[in-house]
Tab-separated table of C-alpha atoms in Angstrom:
chain	number	residue	atom	x	y	z
A	25	UNK	CA	66.870	-72.304	-79.179
A	26	UNK	CA	63.164	-72.929	-78.996
A	27	UNK	CA	60.406	-74.846	-80.681
A	28	UNK	CA	56.867	-73.567	-81.051
A	29	UNK	CA	54.061	-74.656	-83.368
A	30	UNK	CA	50.725	-73.000	-84.039
A	31	UNK	CA	48.243	-75.200	-85.867
A	32	UNK	CA	44.979	-74.265	-87.586
A	33	UNK	CA	42.190	-76.811	-87.712
A	34	UNK	CA	38.532	-76.589	-88.641
A	35	UNK	CA	37.693	-76.658	-84.887
A	36	UNK	CA	40.085	-73.971	-83.874
A	37	UNK	CA	43.730	-73.218	-83.095
A	38	UNK	CA	46.192	-75.344	-81.139
A	39	UNK	CA	49.461	-73.999	-79.775
A	40	UNK	CA	52.434	-75.791	-78.262
A	41	UNK	CA	55.706	-74.303	-77.030
A	42	UNK	CA	58.750	-75.628	-75.263
A	43	UNK	CA	60.301	-73.726	-72.358
A	44	UNK	CA	64.007	-74.090	-72.783
A	45	UNK	CA	66.239	-71.077	-73.271
A	46	UNK	CA	70.007	-71.219	-73.620
A	47	UNK	CA	72.951	-68.926	-73.960
A	48	UNK	CA	75.410	-71.594	-74.974
A	49	UNK	CA	75.001	-75.145	-73.761
A	50	UNK	CA	76.244	-74.272	-70.302
A	51	UNK	CA	73.595	-71.734	-69.529
A	52	UNK	CA	70.167	-73.347	-69.783
A	53	UNK	CA	66.996	-72.062	-68.150
A	54	UNK	CA	63.280	-72.647	-68.222
A	55	UNK	CA	61.135	-69.710	-69.397
A	56	UNK	CA	57.522	-69.619	-70.472
A	57	UNK	CA	57.260	-68.538	-74.134
A	58	UNK	CA	53.492	-68.862	-74.508
A	59	UNK	CA	51.411	-65.816	-73.507
A	60	UNK	CA	47.674	-65.380	-73.497
A	61	UNK	CA	45.166	-62.493	-73.389
A	62	UNK	CA	41.435	-62.791	-73.046
A	63	UNK	CA	38.280	-60.705	-72.873
A	64	UNK	CA	35.879	-63.607	-72.137
A	65	UNK	CA	33.190	-63.879	-74.745
A	66	UNK	CA	34.764	-61.222	-76.963
A	67	UNK	CA	38.356	-62.193	-77.752
A	68	UNK	CA	41.156	-64.583	-76.915
A	69	UNK	CA	44.753	-64.274	-78.126
A	70	UNK	CA	47.820	-66.462	-77.843
A	71	UNK	CA	51.388	-65.373	-78.573
A	72	UNK	CA	54.465	-67.655	-78.765
A	73	UNK	CA	57.981	-66.308	-79.083
A	74	UNK	CA	61.358	-67.469	-80.355
A	75	UNK	CA	64.652	-65.655	-80.432
A	76	UNK	CA	66.387	-63.197	-78.112
A	77	UNK	CA	64.700	-63.579	-74.697
A	78	UNK	CA	65.337	-59.982	-73.653
A	79	UNK	CA	63.590	-58.835	-76.780
A	80	UNK	CA	60.577	-61.072	-76.505
A	81	UNK	CA	60.079	-60.332	-72.791
A	82	UNK	CA	60.340	-56.580	-73.507
A	83	UNK	CA	57.674	-56.931	-76.227
A	84	UNK	CA	55.293	-58.759	-73.921
A	85	UNK	CA	55.881	-56.332	-71.099
A	86	UNK	CA	55.127	-53.382	-73.399
A	87	UNK	CA	51.982	-55.081	-74.623
A	88	UNK	CA	50.863	-55.703	-71.053
A	89	UNK	CA	51.548	-52.149	-69.992
A	90	UNK	CA	49.251	-50.873	-72.740
A	91	UNK	CA	46.530	-53.212	-71.536
A	92	UNK	CA	46.819	-51.664	-68.085
A	93	UNK	CA	46.386	-48.124	-69.384
A	94	UNK	CA	43.057	-48.262	-71.228
A	95	UNK	CA	42.703	-44.499	-71.289
A	96	UNK	CA	45.959	-44.096	-73.124
A	97	UNK	CA	45.581	-43.351	-76.797
A	98	UNK	CA	47.866	-46.306	-77.627
A	99	UNK	CA	45.901	-49.248	-78.941
A	100	UNK	CA	46.074	-52.386	-76.773
A	101	UNK	CA	45.608	-56.082	-77.502
A	102	UNK	CA	42.481	-56.010	-75.474
A	103	UNK	CA	40.895	-53.228	-77.594
A	104	UNK	CA	42.142	-53.502	-81.155
A	105	UNK	CA	39.208	-54.246	-83.505
A	106	UNK	CA	40.738	-57.215	-85.321
A	107	UNK	CA	43.438	-59.869	-85.232
A	108	UNK	CA	45.094	-58.071	-88.167
A	109	UNK	CA	45.428	-54.982	-85.959
A	110	UNK	CA	46.751	-57.144	-83.122
A	111	UNK	CA	49.457	-58.518	-85.431
A	112	UNK	CA	50.268	-54.998	-86.531
A	113	UNK	CA	50.573	-53.818	-82.974
A	114	UNK	CA	52.816	-56.741	-81.985
A	115	UNK	CA	54.947	-56.362	-85.123
A	116	UNK	CA	55.426	-52.662	-84.529
A	117	UNK	CA	56.321	-53.228	-80.889
A	118	UNK	CA	58.764	-55.971	-81.828
A	119	UNK	CA	60.512	-53.896	-84.435
A	120	UNK	CA	60.749	-50.846	-82.142
A	121	UNK	CA	62.320	-52.960	-79.375
A	122	UNK	CA	64.911	-54.344	-81.760
A	123	UNK	CA	65.679	-50.950	-83.255
A	124	UNK	CA	66.095	-49.380	-79.790
A	125	UNK	CA	68.776	-51.957	-79.020
A	126	UNK	CA	70.644	-51.243	-82.208
A	127	UNK	CA	71.034	-47.520	-81.505
A	128	UNK	CA	74.385	-46.347	-80.244
A	129	UNK	CA	76.611	-48.360	-82.527
A	130	UNK	CA	75.786	-51.988	-81.944
A	131	UNK	CA	76.312	-53.415	-85.366
A	132	UNK	CA	74.722	-56.808	-85.281
A	133	UNK	CA	71.366	-56.927	-86.999
A	134	UNK	CA	70.614	-60.420	-85.856
A	135	UNK	CA	71.583	-60.526	-82.157
A	136	UNK	CA	68.328	-59.078	-80.897
A	137	UNK	CA	66.036	-60.728	-83.435
A	138	UNK	CA	62.904	-62.658	-82.566
A	139	UNK	CA	60.015	-64.209	-84.408
A	140	UNK	CA	56.524	-64.820	-83.034
A	141	UNK	CA	53.372	-66.775	-83.721
A	142	UNK	CA	50.122	-64.976	-82.965
A	143	UNK	CA	46.769	-66.665	-83.059
A	144	UNK	CA	43.321	-65.847	-81.809
A	145	UNK	CA	39.858	-64.658	-82.574
A	146	UNK	CA	38.048	-61.375	-82.066
A	147	UNK	CA	34.253	-61.354	-82.147
A	148	UNK	CA	32.943	-60.660	-85.609
A	149	UNK	CA	35.784	-62.353	-87.481
A	150	UNK	CA	37.062	-65.918	-87.983
A	151	UNK	CA	40.166	-67.164	-86.097
A	152	UNK	CA	43.472	-65.965	-87.509
A	153	UNK	CA	47.006	-67.339	-87.247
A	154	UNK	CA	50.027	-65.109	-88.025
A	155	UNK	CA	53.815	-65.495	-88.197
A	156	UNK	CA	55.449	-62.188	-87.194
A	157	UNK	CA	58.999	-61.433	-88.301
A	158	UNK	CA	61.529	-59.207	-86.561
A	159	UNK	CA	61.012	-56.524	-89.195
A	160	UNK	CA	57.459	-56.173	-87.879
A	161	UNK	CA	55.831	-57.605	-90.981
A	162	UNK	CA	53.846	-60.847	-90.862
A	163	UNK	CA	52.156	-63.548	-92.882
A	164	UNK	CA	48.893	-65.366	-92.311
A	165	UNK	CA	48.259	-69.119	-92.353
A	166	UNK	CA	45.961	-70.429	-95.081
A	167	UNK	CA	44.518	-73.777	-95.874
A	168	UNK	CA	47.566	-74.587	-98.025
A	169	UNK	CA	49.888	-73.732	-95.124
A	170	UNK	CA	47.843	-74.483	-92.036
A	171	UNK	CA	50.640	-74.295	-89.442
A	172	UNK	CA	53.614	-72.170	-88.453
A	173	UNK	CA	56.764	-73.299	-86.728
A	174	UNK	CA	59.396	-71.057	-85.107
A	175	UNK	CA	62.816	-71.889	-83.598
A	176	UNK	CA	64.261	-75.369	-84.167
A	177	UNK	CA	61.776	-76.288	-86.873
A	178	UNK	CA	63.381	-78.991	-89.004
A	179	UNK	CA	63.270	-82.179	-86.959
A	180	UNK	CA	59.573	-81.950	-86.206
A	181	UNK	CA	58.430	-80.856	-89.676
A	182	UNK	CA	58.207	-84.202	-91.564
A	183	UNK	CA	55.490	-85.622	-89.310
A	184	UNK	CA	53.472	-82.362	-89.444
A	185	UNK	CA	53.627	-82.393	-93.218
A	186	UNK	CA	52.495	-85.978	-93.358
A	187	UNK	CA	49.912	-86.407	-90.614
A	188	UNK	CA	48.114	-83.039	-90.463
A	189	UNK	CA	44.438	-83.175	-91.280
A	190	UNK	CA	42.242	-80.073	-91.060
A	191	UNK	CA	39.375	-82.137	-89.679
A	192	UNK	CA	41.382	-83.521	-86.740
A	193	UNK	CA	39.945	-82.876	-83.279
A	194	UNK	CA	41.882	-81.184	-80.484
A	195	UNK	CA	43.015	-84.452	-78.930
A	196	UNK	CA	44.488	-85.650	-82.221
A	197	UNK	CA	46.040	-82.252	-82.923
A	198	UNK	CA	47.660	-82.335	-79.474
A	199	UNK	CA	48.969	-85.826	-80.163
A	200	UNK	CA	50.403	-84.680	-83.491
A	201	UNK	CA	52.171	-81.764	-81.811
A	202	UNK	CA	53.526	-84.065	-79.087
A	203	UNK	CA	55.043	-86.335	-81.807
A	204	UNK	CA	56.600	-83.344	-83.531
A	205	UNK	CA	58.030	-82.034	-80.236
A	206	UNK	CA	59.268	-85.491	-79.266
A	207	UNK	CA	61.182	-85.839	-82.586
A	208	UNK	CA	62.791	-82.487	-81.901
A	209	UNK	CA	63.586	-83.018	-78.259
A	210	UNK	CA	65.243	-86.377	-78.963
A	211	UNK	CA	67.533	-84.873	-81.565
A	212	UNK	CA	68.360	-81.423	-80.170
A	213	UNK	CA	69.455	-80.403	-76.702
A	214	UNK	CA	68.268	-76.832	-77.118
A	215	UNK	CA	64.597	-77.800	-77.025
A	216	UNK	CA	63.191	-79.315	-73.824
A	217	UNK	CA	60.278	-80.049	-71.581
A	218	UNK	CA	58.095	-78.873	-69.873
A	219	UNK	CA	55.846	-77.896	-72.808
A	220	UNK	CA	52.940	-75.444	-72.770
A	221	UNK	CA	49.723	-76.376	-74.579
A	222	UNK	CA	46.903	-73.928	-75.310
A	223	UNK	CA	43.735	-74.593	-77.288
A	224	UNK	CA	41.379	-71.954	-78.707
A	225	UNK	CA	38.074	-73.346	-79.904
A	226	UNK	CA	36.473	-71.354	-82.711
A	227	UNK	CA	33.645	-69.010	-81.702
A	228	UNK	CA	34.081	-69.515	-77.959
A	229	UNK	CA	36.085	-66.294	-77.668
A	230	UNK	CA	37.734	-67.810	-74.546
A	231	UNK	CA	40.985	-69.543	-73.773
A	232	UNK	CA	40.235	-73.211	-73.945
A	233	UNK	CA	42.052	-76.161	-72.497
A	234	UNK	CA	45.605	-75.411	-71.444
A	235	UNK	CA	48.239	-77.520	-69.762
A	236	UNK	CA	51.847	-77.541	-68.735
A	237	UNK	CA	53.194	-80.848	-69.944
A	238	UNK	CA	56.009	-82.026	-67.662
A	239	UNK	CA	58.364	-84.798	-68.672
A	240	UNK	CA	56.410	-87.117	-66.386
A	241	UNK	CA	53.000	-86.275	-67.899
A	242	UNK	CA	51.328	-89.628	-68.612
A	243	UNK	CA	50.044	-88.560	-72.051
A	244	UNK	CA	53.502	-87.248	-73.024
A	245	UNK	CA	55.162	-90.420	-71.804
A	246	UNK	CA	52.691	-92.608	-73.699
A	247	UNK	CA	53.172	-90.633	-76.932
A	248	UNK	CA	56.969	-90.460	-76.591
A	249	UNK	CA	57.472	-94.106	-75.738
A	250	UNK	CA	54.740	-95.263	-78.105
A	251	UNK	CA	56.191	-93.312	-80.989
A	252	UNK	CA	59.513	-95.185	-80.821
A	253	UNK	CA	57.699	-98.496	-81.149
A	254	UNK	CA	55.273	-97.130	-83.781
A	255	UNK	CA	58.078	-95.790	-85.928
A	256	UNK	CA	59.942	-99.087	-85.806
A	257	UNK	CA	56.756	-100.912	-86.711
A	258	UNK	CA	56.146	-98.440	-89.541
A	259	UNK	CA	59.688	-99.046	-90.775
A	260	UNK	CA	59.144	-102.836	-90.621
A	261	UNK	CA	55.992	-102.481	-92.686
A	262	UNK	CA	57.838	-100.974	-95.687
A	263	UNK	CA	58.461	-103.314	-98.625
A	264	UNK	CA	61.946	-104.718	-98.962
A	265	UNK	CA	64.306	-103.035	-101.407
A	266	UNK	CA	66.201	-104.877	-104.098
A	267	UNK	CA	69.695	-104.673	-102.608
A	268	UNK	CA	71.926	-107.676	-101.937
A	269	UNK	CA	71.427	-108.370	-98.209
B	16	UNK	CA	72.598	-77.651	-99.867
B	17	UNK	CA	73.240	-81.362	-99.734
B	18	UNK	CA	72.364	-84.458	-97.725
B	19	UNK	CA	74.769	-87.358	-97.260
B	20	UNK	CA	74.797	-90.175	-94.674
B	21	UNK	CA	77.489	-92.734	-93.923
B	22	UNK	CA	76.278	-95.676	-91.818
B	23	UNK	CA	78.344	-98.259	-89.995
B	24	UNK	CA	76.810	-101.733	-89.475
B	25	UNK	CA	78.255	-105.047	-88.390
B	26	UNK	CA	78.301	-106.162	-92.029
B	27	UNK	CA	79.977	-103.105	-93.424
B	28	UNK	CA	79.454	-99.520	-94.483
B	29	UNK	CA	76.569	-97.981	-96.422
B	30	UNK	CA	76.698	-94.572	-98.056
B	31	UNK	CA	73.965	-92.480	-99.555
B	32	UNK	CA	74.217	-89.021	-101.132
B	33	UNK	CA	71.896	-86.688	-102.996
B	34	UNK	CA	73.038	-84.851	-106.104
B	35	UNK	CA	71.487	-81.441	-105.877
B	36	UNK	CA	73.646	-78.307	-105.746
B	37	UNK	CA	72.340	-74.835	-105.632
B	38	UNK	CA	73.547	-71.236	-105.634
B	39	UNK	CA	70.317	-69.720	-104.577
B	40	UNK	CA	66.984	-71.316	-105.464
B	41	UNK	CA	67.241	-70.143	-109.052
B	42	UNK	CA	70.499	-71.921	-109.882
B	43	UNK	CA	70.067	-75.627	-109.291
B	44	UNK	CA	72.212	-78.355	-110.816
B	45	UNK	CA	72.863	-82.072	-110.483
B	46	UNK	CA	76.379	-83.065	-109.428
B	47	UNK	CA	77.697	-86.302	-108.126
B	48	UNK	CA	79.014	-85.916	-104.563
B	49	UNK	CA	79.969	-89.538	-103.918
B	50	UNK	CA	83.436	-90.612	-105.054
B	51	UNK	CA	85.055	-94.036	-104.850
B	52	UNK	CA	88.594	-95.483	-105.059
B	53	UNK	CA	89.514	-99.166	-105.141
B	54	UNK	CA	92.495	-101.511	-105.323
B	55	UNK	CA	90.478	-104.706	-105.699
B	56	UNK	CA	91.241	-107.196	-102.905
B	57	UNK	CA	93.362	-104.655	-100.979
B	58	UNK	CA	91.373	-101.522	-100.327
B	59	UNK	CA	88.110	-99.676	-101.140
B	60	UNK	CA	87.285	-96.079	-100.125
B	61	UNK	CA	84.193	-93.898	-100.424
B	62	UNK	CA	84.131	-90.137	-100.022
B	63	UNK	CA	80.990	-87.940	-99.852
B	64	UNK	CA	81.155	-84.140	-99.855
B	65	UNK	CA	79.046	-81.225	-98.701
B	66	UNK	CA	79.709	-77.503	-98.932
B	67	UNK	CA	81.309	-75.316	-101.566
B	68	UNK	CA	81.325	-77.292	-104.821
B	69	UNK	CA	84.488	-75.617	-106.149
B	70	UNK	CA	86.300	-76.634	-103.000
B	71	UNK	CA	85.095	-80.258	-102.969
B	72	UNK	CA	85.769	-80.759	-106.687
B	73	UNK	CA	89.294	-79.281	-106.268
B	74	UNK	CA	89.976	-81.688	-103.384
B	75	UNK	CA	88.869	-84.713	-105.404
B	76	UNK	CA	90.888	-83.613	-108.447
B	77	UNK	CA	94.013	-83.188	-106.370
B	78	UNK	CA	93.481	-86.630	-104.791
B	79	UNK	CA	93.026	-88.161	-108.250
B	80	UNK	CA	96.149	-86.464	-109.607
B	81	UNK	CA	98.239	-87.987	-106.836
B	82	UNK	CA	96.824	-91.408	-107.703
B	83	UNK	CA	98.051	-90.932	-111.285
B	84	UNK	CA	101.573	-90.075	-110.190
B	85	UNK	CA	102.644	-93.131	-108.162
B	86	UNK	CA	106.334	-92.295	-108.361
B	87	UNK	CA	105.732	-88.899	-106.799
B	88	UNK	CA	106.687	-88.725	-103.151
B	89	UNK	CA	103.286	-87.452	-102.252
B	90	UNK	CA	101.187	-90.139	-100.615
B	91	UNK	CA	98.033	-91.120	-102.517
B	92	UNK	CA	94.725	-92.689	-101.472
B	93	UNK	CA	95.758	-95.841	-103.327
B	94	UNK	CA	98.983	-96.273	-101.359
B	95	UNK	CA	98.522	-94.855	-97.818
B	96	UNK	CA	98.883	-97.662	-95.278
B	97	UNK	CA	95.662	-97.024	-93.345
B	98	UNK	CA	92.268	-95.330	-93.345
B	99	UNK	CA	93.616	-92.962	-90.705
B	100	UNK	CA	96.339	-91.866	-93.129
B	101	UNK	CA	93.711	-91.515	-95.830
B	102	UNK	CA	91.621	-89.254	-93.615
B	103	UNK	CA	94.753	-87.220	-92.829
B	104	UNK	CA	95.560	-86.851	-96.499
B	105	UNK	CA	92.050	-85.724	-97.410
B	106	UNK	CA	91.841	-83.364	-94.389
B	107	UNK	CA	95.162	-81.770	-95.310
B	108	UNK	CA	94.130	-81.439	-98.970
B	109	UNK	CA	90.812	-79.911	-97.952
B	110	UNK	CA	92.386	-77.389	-95.628
B	111	UNK	CA	95.033	-76.388	-98.192
B	112	UNK	CA	92.405	-75.845	-100.873
B	113	UNK	CA	90.379	-73.593	-98.568
B	114	UNK	CA	93.410	-71.694	-97.320
B	115	UNK	CA	94.574	-71.051	-100.926
B	116	UNK	CA	91.244	-69.395	-101.714
B	117	UNK	CA	91.469	-67.133	-98.654
B	118	UNK	CA	94.795	-65.617	-99.704
B	119	UNK	CA	94.760	-62.244	-101.278
B	120	UNK	CA	92.327	-60.581	-98.966
B	121	UNK	CA	89.090	-62.514	-99.178
B	122	UNK	CA	87.752	-62.199	-95.716
B	123	UNK	CA	85.074	-64.795	-95.450
B	124	UNK	CA	86.153	-67.865	-93.540
B	125	UNK	CA	83.024	-69.773	-94.296
B	126	UNK	CA	82.353	-69.218	-98.033
B	127	UNK	CA	84.739	-71.956	-99.209
B	128	UNK	CA	84.081	-74.407	-96.421
B	129	UNK	CA	83.201	-78.034	-96.911
B	130	UNK	CA	82.774	-81.172	-94.860
B	131	UNK	CA	83.230	-84.749	-95.913
B	132	UNK	CA	82.428	-88.276	-94.925
B	133	UNK	CA	85.147	-90.839	-95.603
B	134	UNK	CA	84.643	-94.552	-95.190
B	135	UNK	CA	86.477	-97.634	-96.270
B	136	UNK	CA	88.764	-100.465	-95.432
B	137	UNK	CA	92.425	-101.154	-96.067
B	138	UNK	CA	93.699	-104.739	-95.809
B	139	UNK	CA	94.963	-105.459	-92.309
B	140	UNK	CA	92.519	-103.174	-90.459
B	141	UNK	CA	88.791	-103.095	-89.814
B	142	UNK	CA	86.501	-100.679	-91.758
B	143	UNK	CA	86.609	-97.056	-90.638
B	144	UNK	CA	84.190	-94.216	-91.009
B	145	UNK	CA	85.313	-90.584	-90.558
B	146	UNK	CA	83.777	-87.112	-90.602
B	147	UNK	CA	86.293	-84.593	-91.928
B	148	UNK	CA	85.954	-80.901	-91.133
B	149	UNK	CA	87.134	-77.935	-93.178
B	150	UNK	CA	89.977	-77.327	-90.744
B	151	UNK	CA	91.386	-80.665	-91.862
B	152	UNK	CA	90.693	-82.439	-88.572
B	153	UNK	CA	88.319	-85.337	-88.311
B	154	UNK	CA	86.426	-87.629	-85.962
B	155	UNK	CA	85.698	-91.342	-86.217
B	156	UNK	CA	82.406	-93.178	-85.843
B	157	UNK	CA	82.065	-95.528	-82.903
B	158	UNK	CA	79.376	-97.897	-81.777
B	159	UNK	CA	77.795	-95.100	-79.725
B	160	UNK	CA	77.642	-92.845	-82.791
B	161	UNK	CA	77.416	-95.283	-85.678
B	162	UNK	CA	76.557	-92.824	-88.495
B	163	UNK	CA	77.550	-89.426	-89.828
B	164	UNK	CA	75.384	-86.937	-91.641
B	165	UNK	CA	76.526	-83.814	-93.548
B	166	UNK	CA	74.574	-81.069	-95.222
B	167	UNK	CA	70.879	-80.700	-94.450
B	168	UNK	CA	70.906	-83.119	-91.542
B	169	UNK	CA	67.979	-82.309	-89.296
B	170	UNK	CA	64.833	-83.570	-91.072
B	171	UNK	CA	66.257	-87.047	-91.574
B	172	UNK	CA	67.839	-87.510	-88.189
B	173	UNK	CA	64.833	-88.622	-86.015
B	174	UNK	CA	64.262	-91.832	-88.028
B	175	UNK	CA	68.000	-92.703	-88.001
B	176	UNK	CA	68.132	-92.248	-84.277
B	177	UNK	CA	65.107	-94.474	-83.743
B	178	UNK	CA	65.380	-97.243	-86.312
B	179	UNK	CA	69.132	-97.858	-86.622
B	180	UNK	CA	70.216	-101.313	-85.542
B	181	UNK	CA	73.900	-102.436	-85.878
B	182	UNK	CA	72.792	-105.928	-86.973
B	183	UNK	CA	70.700	-104.737	-89.918
B	184	UNK	CA	71.620	-106.148	-93.319
B	185	UNK	CA	72.410	-103.989	-96.339
B	186	UNK	CA	68.844	-104.093	-97.732
B	187	UNK	CA	67.433	-102.839	-94.431
B	188	UNK	CA	70.138	-100.203	-94.060
B	189	UNK	CA	69.387	-98.991	-97.614
B	190	UNK	CA	65.705	-98.831	-96.720
B	191	UNK	CA	66.486	-96.816	-93.589
B	192	UNK	CA	68.577	-94.349	-95.554
B	193	UNK	CA	65.823	-94.042	-98.184
B	194	UNK	CA	63.318	-93.127	-95.420
B	195	UNK	CA	65.782	-90.552	-94.003
B	196	UNK	CA	66.321	-89.049	-97.443
B	197	UNK	CA	62.614	-89.033	-98.233
B	198	UNK	CA	61.848	-87.085	-95.024
B	199	UNK	CA	64.517	-84.547	-96.053
B	200	UNK	CA	63.493	-84.223	-99.658
B	201	UNK	CA	59.825	-83.728	-98.818
B	202	UNK	CA	60.664	-80.847	-96.473
B	203	UNK	CA	63.593	-79.105	-98.181
B	204	UNK	CA	63.973	-78.012	-101.796
B	205	UNK	CA	67.770	-77.961	-101.595
B	206	UNK	CA	68.004	-81.747	-101.374
B	207	UNK	CA	66.904	-83.796	-104.367
B	208	UNK	CA	67.055	-87.019	-106.401
B	209	UNK	CA	68.764	-88.795	-107.992
B	210	UNK	CA	70.555	-90.411	-105.054
B	211	UNK	CA	73.797	-92.359	-105.106
B	212	UNK	CA	74.097	-95.554	-103.073
B	213	UNK	CA	77.345	-97.370	-102.362
B	214	UNK	CA	77.839	-100.410	-100.168
B	215	UNK	CA	81.151	-101.653	-98.800
B	216	UNK	CA	80.996	-105.145	-97.304
B	217	UNK	CA	83.548	-105.774	-94.565
B	218	UNK	CA	86.626	-107.805	-95.558
B	219	UNK	CA	85.791	-107.863	-99.262
B	220	UNK	CA	88.190	-104.964	-99.977
B	221	UNK	CA	86.065	-104.124	-103.052
B	222	UNK	CA	83.336	-101.651	-103.878
B	223	UNK	CA	80.116	-103.541	-103.395
B	224	UNK	CA	76.630	-102.899	-104.666
B	225	UNK	CA	76.174	-99.368	-106.027
B	226	UNK	CA	73.194	-97.705	-107.677
B	227	UNK	CA	71.943	-94.420	-108.916
B	228	UNK	CA	68.453	-94.043	-107.561
B	229	UNK	CA	66.338	-91.943	-109.882
B	230	UNK	CA	63.006	-90.534	-108.796
B	231	UNK	CA	61.304	-93.274	-110.802
B	232	UNK	CA	63.306	-96.124	-109.123
B	233	UNK	CA	60.682	-98.713	-108.039
B	234	UNK	CA	62.323	-99.289	-104.625
B	235	UNK	CA	62.471	-95.575	-104.009
B	236	UNK	CA	58.874	-95.066	-105.046
B	237	UNK	CA	57.722	-97.944	-102.856
B	238	UNK	CA	59.573	-96.625	-99.808
B	239	UNK	CA	58.565	-93.010	-100.373
B	240	UNK	CA	54.888	-93.742	-100.989
B	241	UNK	CA	54.771	-96.502	-98.362
B	242	UNK	CA	56.323	-94.275	-95.709
B	243	UNK	CA	53.449	-91.739	-95.937
B	244	UNK	CA	50.950	-94.506	-95.230
B	245	UNK	CA	53.144	-96.179	-92.614
B	246	UNK	CA	53.618	-92.873	-90.707
B	247	UNK	CA	49.900	-92.205	-90.690
B	248	UNK	CA	49.236	-95.727	-89.443
B	249	UNK	CA	51.944	-95.250	-86.784
B	250	UNK	CA	50.309	-92.043	-85.742
B	251	UNK	CA	46.884	-93.756	-85.544
B	252	UNK	CA	48.354	-96.461	-83.354
B	253	UNK	CA	49.355	-94.034	-80.615
B	254	UNK	CA	47.145	-93.945	-77.508
B	255	UNK	CA	44.695	-91.047	-77.228
B	256	UNK	CA	45.690	-88.102	-75.098
B	257	UNK	CA	43.510	-86.695	-72.351
B	258	UNK	CA	42.486	-83.465	-74.043
B	259	UNK	CA	38.850	-82.389	-74.635
B	260	UNK	CA	38.204	-83.324	-78.251
């Protein structure tokens, strides 16, 4: 499994991804699932992937090959005129990879599936955040739904729903994502450190702060250990209920 | 879907269940999923169910019919000599109901499935808490794993993992379960109030405090509203992370 979150704030976009992949519990590996592209000063894009690793790696490889062949008539992530076109390009690539695996009689429609979160900004437009499905279609985040999760989404959702604030700065947003990931990692073996963090500040058109967060990262340890105590304190602070002790 | 939790503490067992059933999002009903049996002073049992409603209602009806025919050679929940035998009886009944639906060519092995949490105490033995699978087999809670969840388990798990304490009294245990249910209900439409609460105090051999918790219940409202504030305060209390703001 996997856990990735893309978060939209008034200052920009924040992305966090785990790195654990598994084929059963006895075959666990570490793979990067967060990919970036940049034309400094003009565009910056971040893609996070969940689902079949062969599918998602094939999609990223195809996208990269197009970037290396600028004279080709195929559009590339480095040249498409908008984030909408970038989402279209990735969606089409994703669908074609999945369809190609289904030819020749493989029946399963779900084995090769993947979902992706795409965020970024191209000069001339505001930042955009998309959730791309394996059918190649996608939805865009709005102020009512300012974040997307993919993979093992349930454990870490309650804190996102409660503590998200569109005005939060990048440090607070990172802290919120760390709490959400910590809740997930404590409850589910298929999500694990290290984590990848990437920040895109609005109107910089560059990749901002990024970091690989190892299990020994002092910020991660402080949040993870502190959250246990904070949750217990929060629980203590609740009023008593009228039940015979 | 459904959400039920059975919790083992040093004072006894605490059970909480939601009441929402759904066949798609456009067919939602309220059904009780928490059932009790009692021979005052000798035994008290609580059963909570998740899964196919036709299956779980059939199981409970069959168990009740056996209770009404004490001269029958079939064992009944009111006469079996131990909680282990009660779990066996329920598991066998569950499996036979599922198997009977699969005869005649229905292929699906999962459509009629259900899982159940059984807890209780029979005079002469300590309280027991079991998780019963649709195959009729079951596992028992131990001090390392002092609670069972069935249904939509993921949203409400992080707080259980963090705040559970075997020495907690029934009021605190109820509060913990309310928080776990609140996290689930806020994030998932398929779980909803009213909730059913049942307490079994060790060595009383009676059904203890029970309550139907409506959405307007003052304790529930206080916990639900208080938890939003408490979580935000907890989040505020975390140390800042070293990320450019």
